[in-house]
PDB file of C-alpha atoms and ligand atoms in Angstrom:
ATOM      1  CA  MET A   1       3.314 -17.569  24.379  1.00 39.00           C
ATOM      2  CA  ASP A   2       0.860 -15.985  21.952  1.00 42.00           C
ATOM      3  CA  GLY A   3       1.320 -12.265  21.299  1.00 41.00           C
ATOM      4  CA  ALA A   4      -1.143  -9.525  20.731  1.00 43.00           C
ATOM      5  CA  PHE A   5      -1.878 -10.706  17.229  1.00 52.00           C
ATOM      6  CA  GLY A   6      -2.039 -14.529  18.100  1.00 51.00           C
ATOM      7  CA  ARG A   7       1.431 -15.319  17.039  1.00 60.00           C
ATOM      8  CA  THR A   8       4.124 -17.112  19.011  1.00 58.00           C
ATOM      9  CA  GLN A   9       6.188 -13.966  19.616  1.00 62.00           C
ATOM     10  CA  ARG A  10       5.485 -10.437  20.911  1.00 68.00           C
ATOM     11  CA  MET A  11       5.681  -7.569  18.432  1.00 71.00           C
ATOM     12  CA  ALA A  12       8.894  -6.167  19.989  1.00 82.00           C
ATOM     13  CA  ASP A  13      10.804  -9.434  20.127  1.00 87.00           C
ATOM     14  CA  ALA A  14      13.946  -9.625  17.977  1.00 94.00           C
ATOM     15  CA  ILE A  15      13.318 -11.832  14.963  1.00 96.00           C
ATOM     16  CA  ASN A  16      16.347 -13.846  14.106  1.00 97.00           C
ATOM     17  CA  LEU A  17      16.272 -14.599  10.317  1.00 98.00           C
ATOM     18  CA  ALA A  18      18.802 -17.422  10.401  1.00 97.00           C
ATOM     19  CA  GLN A  19      16.745 -19.216  13.133  1.00 97.00           C
ATOM     20  CA  LYS A  20      13.645 -18.719  11.026  1.00 98.00           C
ATOM     21  CA  PHE A  21      15.363 -19.996   7.914  1.00 98.00           C
ATOM     22  CA  ALA A  22      16.442 -23.151   9.916  1.00 98.00           C
ATOM     23  CA  LYS A  23      12.822 -24.028  10.470  1.00 98.00           C
ATOM     24  CA  PHE A  24      11.871 -24.892   6.909  1.00 98.00           C
ATOM     25  CA  SER A  25      13.504 -26.347   3.810  1.00 98.00           C
ATOM     26  CA  ASP A  26      10.911 -26.173   1.051  1.00 97.00           C
ATOM     27  CA  HIS A  27      11.524 -23.978  -1.882  1.00 97.00           C
ATOM     28  CA  TRP A  28       9.329 -21.232  -3.372  1.00 96.00           C
ATOM     29  CA  SER A  29       7.016 -21.366  -0.317  1.00 96.00           C
ATOM     30  CA  PRO A  30       7.147 -18.008   1.416  1.00 97.00           C
ATOM     31  CA  LYS A  31       6.792 -17.963   5.245  1.00 97.00           C
ATOM     32  CA  VAL A  32       5.674 -14.857   7.165  1.00 97.00           C
ATOM     33  CA  VAL A  33       7.909 -13.765   9.940  1.00 97.00           C
ATOM     34  CA  ALA A  34       6.428 -10.297  10.681  1.00 96.00           C
ATOM     35  CA  GLU A  35       3.762  -7.817   9.747  1.00 95.00           C
ATOM     36  CA  MET A  36       3.788  -4.041   9.672  1.00 95.00           C
ATOM     37  CA  ASN A  37       0.498  -2.298   9.065  1.00 95.00           C
ATOM     38  CA  ASP A  38      -0.842  -4.125   5.958  1.00 95.00           C
ATOM     39  CA  TYR A  39       2.619  -5.407   4.883  1.00 96.00           C
ATOM     40  CA  GLN A  40       4.177  -8.806   5.469  1.00 97.00           C
ATOM     41  CA  PHE A  41       7.905  -9.746   5.716  1.00 97.00           C
ATOM     42  CA  LYS A  42       8.246 -13.241   4.317  1.00 98.00           C
ATOM     43  CA  LEU A  43      11.287 -15.493   4.106  1.00 98.00           C
ATOM     44  CA  VAL A  44      11.657 -17.803   1.119  1.00 98.00           C
ATOM     45  CA  LYS A  45      14.239 -20.380  -0.093  1.00 98.00           C
ATOM     46  CA  LEU A  46      14.765 -20.300  -3.826  1.00 98.00           C
ATOM     47  CA  GLN A  47      16.318 -22.919  -6.068  1.00 98.00           C
ATOM     48  CA  GLY A  48      15.908 -23.448  -9.797  1.00 97.00           C
ATOM     49  CA  ASN A  49      13.388 -21.557 -12.023  1.00 96.00           C
ATOM     50  CA  PHE A  50      10.152 -20.040 -10.879  1.00 95.00           C
ATOM     51  CA  VAL A  51       7.310 -19.213 -13.321  1.00 95.00           C
ATOM     52  CA  TRP A  52       6.798 -16.000 -15.250  1.00 96.00           C
ATOM     53  CA  HIS A  53       4.170 -13.941 -13.438  1.00 95.00           C
ATOM     54  CA  ASP A  54       3.153 -10.422 -12.460  1.00 95.00           C
ATOM     55  CA  HIS A  55       1.323  -8.755  -9.665  1.00 94.00           C
ATOM     56  CA  ALA A  56      -1.410  -6.566 -10.969  1.00 94.00           C
ATOM     57  CA  ASP A  57      -2.038  -4.585  -7.820  1.00 93.00           C
ATOM     58  CA  THR A  58       1.183  -4.165  -6.047  1.00 95.00           C
ATOM     59  CA  ASP A  59       5.011  -3.664  -6.233  1.00 97.00           C
ATOM     60  CA  GLU A  60       7.162  -6.450  -4.595  1.00 97.00           C
ATOM     61  CA  VAL A  61      10.422  -6.313  -2.876  1.00 98.00           C
ATOM     62  CA  PHE A  62      13.113  -9.018  -2.857  1.00 98.00           C
ATOM     63  CA  LEU A  63      15.996  -8.655  -0.445  1.00 98.00           C
ATOM     64  CA  VAL A  64      18.653 -11.363  -0.592  1.00 98.00           C
ATOM     65  CA  ILE A  65      19.877 -12.563   2.825  1.00 98.00           C
ATOM     66  CA  ALA A  66      22.137 -15.383   1.716  1.00 98.00           C
ATOM     67  CA  GLY A  67      23.386 -16.609  -1.649  1.00 98.00           C
ATOM     68  CA  GLU A  68      22.525 -15.241  -5.029  1.00 98.00           C
ATOM     69  CA  MET A  69      19.515 -15.011  -7.190  1.00 98.00           C
ATOM     70  CA  LYS A  70      18.514 -13.538 -10.506  1.00 98.00           C
ATOM     71  CA  ILE A  71      15.220 -11.905 -11.491  1.00 98.00           C
ATOM     72  CA  GLU A  72      14.528 -12.098 -15.267  1.00 98.00           C
ATOM     73  CA  PHE A  73      12.439  -9.408 -16.865  1.00 98.00           C
ATOM     74  CA  ARG A  74      11.343  -9.516 -20.464  1.00 97.00           C
ATOM     75  CA  ASP A  75      14.099  -7.112 -21.474  1.00 97.00           C
ATOM     76  CA  ARG A  76      16.914  -7.699 -18.922  1.00 97.00           C
ATOM     77  CA  THR A  77      18.050  -9.800 -15.988  1.00 98.00           C
ATOM     78  CA  VAL A  78      18.939  -8.433 -12.453  1.00 98.00           C
ATOM     79  CA  THR A  79      21.413 -10.287 -10.343  1.00 98.00           C
ATOM     80  CA  LEU A  80      21.051  -9.897  -6.469  1.00 98.00           C
ATOM     81  CA  THR A  81      23.591 -11.135  -3.958  1.00 98.00           C
ATOM     82  CA  LYS A  82      23.595 -10.991  -0.218  1.00 98.00           C
ATOM     83  CA  GLY A  83      22.642  -7.529   1.028  1.00 98.00           C
ATOM     84  CA  GLU A  84      21.023  -6.371  -2.248  1.00 98.00           C
ATOM     85  CA  MET A  85      17.401  -5.779  -3.038  1.00 98.00           C
ATOM     86  CA  VAL A  86      15.119  -4.788  -5.798  1.00 98.00           C
ATOM     87  CA  VAL A  87      11.709  -3.324  -6.107  1.00 98.00           C
ATOM     88  CA  ILE A  88       9.559  -4.936  -8.850  1.00 97.00           C
ATOM     89  CA  THR A  89       6.981  -2.583 -10.165  1.00 97.00           C
ATOM     90  CA  LYS A  90       3.406  -3.815 -10.249  1.00 96.00           C
ATOM     91  CA  GLY A  91       2.275  -5.300 -13.480  1.00 96.00           C
ATOM     92  CA  VAL A  92       5.866  -6.025 -14.723  1.00 97.00           C
ATOM     93  CA  GLU A  93       6.392  -9.669 -15.582  1.00 97.00           C
ATOM     94  CA  HIS A  94       9.314 -11.320 -13.912  1.00 97.00           C
ATOM     95  CA  ARG A  95      10.784 -14.755 -13.247  1.00 97.00           C
ATOM     96  CA  PRO A  96      12.994 -15.416 -10.126  1.00 97.00           C
ATOM     97  CA  HIS A  97      15.818 -17.956 -10.618  1.00 97.00           C
ATOM     98  CA  ALA A  98      18.607 -19.331  -8.429  1.00 98.00           C
ATOM     99  CA  GLU A  99      21.333 -21.640  -9.486  1.00 98.00           C
ATOM    100  CA  SER A 100      21.933 -22.883  -5.989  1.00 98.00           C
ATOM    101  CA  GLU A 101      19.762 -22.269  -2.917  1.00 98.00           C
ATOM    102  CA  CYS A 102      19.279 -18.621  -2.097  1.00 98.00           C
ATOM    103  CA  GLN A 103      17.584 -17.196   0.989  1.00 98.00           C
ATOM    104  CA  ALA A 104      15.614 -14.041   0.398  1.00 98.00           C
ATOM    105  CA  MET A 105      13.026 -11.829   2.142  1.00 98.00           C
ATOM    106  CA  LEU A 106       9.874 -10.671   0.404  1.00 98.00           C
ATOM    107  CA  ILE A 107       8.208  -7.540   1.432  1.00 97.00           C
ATOM    108  CA  GLU A 108       4.702  -7.038   0.111  1.00 95.00           C
ATOM    109  CA  PRO A 109       1.082  -6.376   1.204  1.00 95.00           C
ATOM    110  CA  ARG A 110      -0.777  -9.123   2.948  1.00 94.00           C
ATOM    111  CA  GLY A 111      -2.667 -11.352   0.574  1.00 88.00           C
ATOM    112  CA  VAL A 112      -0.242 -11.207  -2.351  1.00 87.00           C
ATOM    113  CA  VAL A 113      -0.041 -14.584  -4.151  1.00 88.00           C
ATOM    114  CA  ASN A 114       3.405 -15.688  -4.978  1.00 89.00           C
ATOM    115  CA  THR A 115       2.654 -16.539  -8.617  1.00 90.00           C
ATOM    116  CA  GLY A 116       0.598 -13.370  -9.058  1.00 88.00           C
ATOM    117  CA  GLU A 117      -1.889 -13.650 -11.982  1.00 81.00           C
ATOM    118  CA  THR A 118      -0.432 -17.033 -13.100  1.00 86.00           C
ATOM    119  CA  ASP A 119      -1.908 -20.241 -11.876  1.00 82.00           C
ATOM    120  CA  SER A 120       0.876 -22.818 -11.335  1.00 88.00           C
ATOM    121  CA  GLU A 121       2.126 -25.697  -9.317  1.00 89.00           C
ATOM    122  CA  PHE A 122       4.288 -23.171  -7.609  1.00 90.00           C
ATOM    123  CA  THR A 123       1.343 -21.187  -6.162  1.00 92.00           C
ATOM    124  CA  ALA A 124       1.801 -21.291  -2.429  1.00 92.00           C
ATOM    125  CA  ALA A 125      -0.579 -20.819   0.398  1.00 91.00           C
ATOM    126  CA  ASN A 126      -0.648 -17.475   2.033  1.00 92.00           C
ATOM    127  CA  ASP A 127      -0.287 -16.502   5.687  1.00 92.00           C
ATOM    128  CA  VAL A 128       1.946 -19.479   6.655  1.00 95.00           C
ATOM    129  CA  TRP A 129       4.026 -18.228   9.618  1.00 96.00           C
ATOM    130  CA  VAL A 130       7.352 -19.583  10.725  1.00 95.00           C
TER     131      VAL A 130
HETATM  132 NI1  LIG B   1       6.563 -11.918  -7.951  1.00 53.97          NI
END
């Protein structure tokens, strides 16, 4: 049934990330699973190289749920494995990369575009729930 905010679940229901990940297979296309105040929790499957981009107005969190990913910065590369997270400071250029499929959660304010200030074929629609 629709919950208080028009979604298919009530706010206090448990959200099972594995079940949510099983519902989609496209890469680089974040799906919203929950909101808290103005923030969204999004799941994304990553594989290959993303585009260099930055987010002028907000920091961004990547939390790896399964697999491994790298986030390249202009001066270094951060490797994240299951259970690890990073906060990317607003305005800092970064490029996510995954050798093989990685499952991650993004935490960021509602309305953030995945490719930031960079227009790209990777630019995904916002507010797609799963
Ligand atoms: Ni980003």
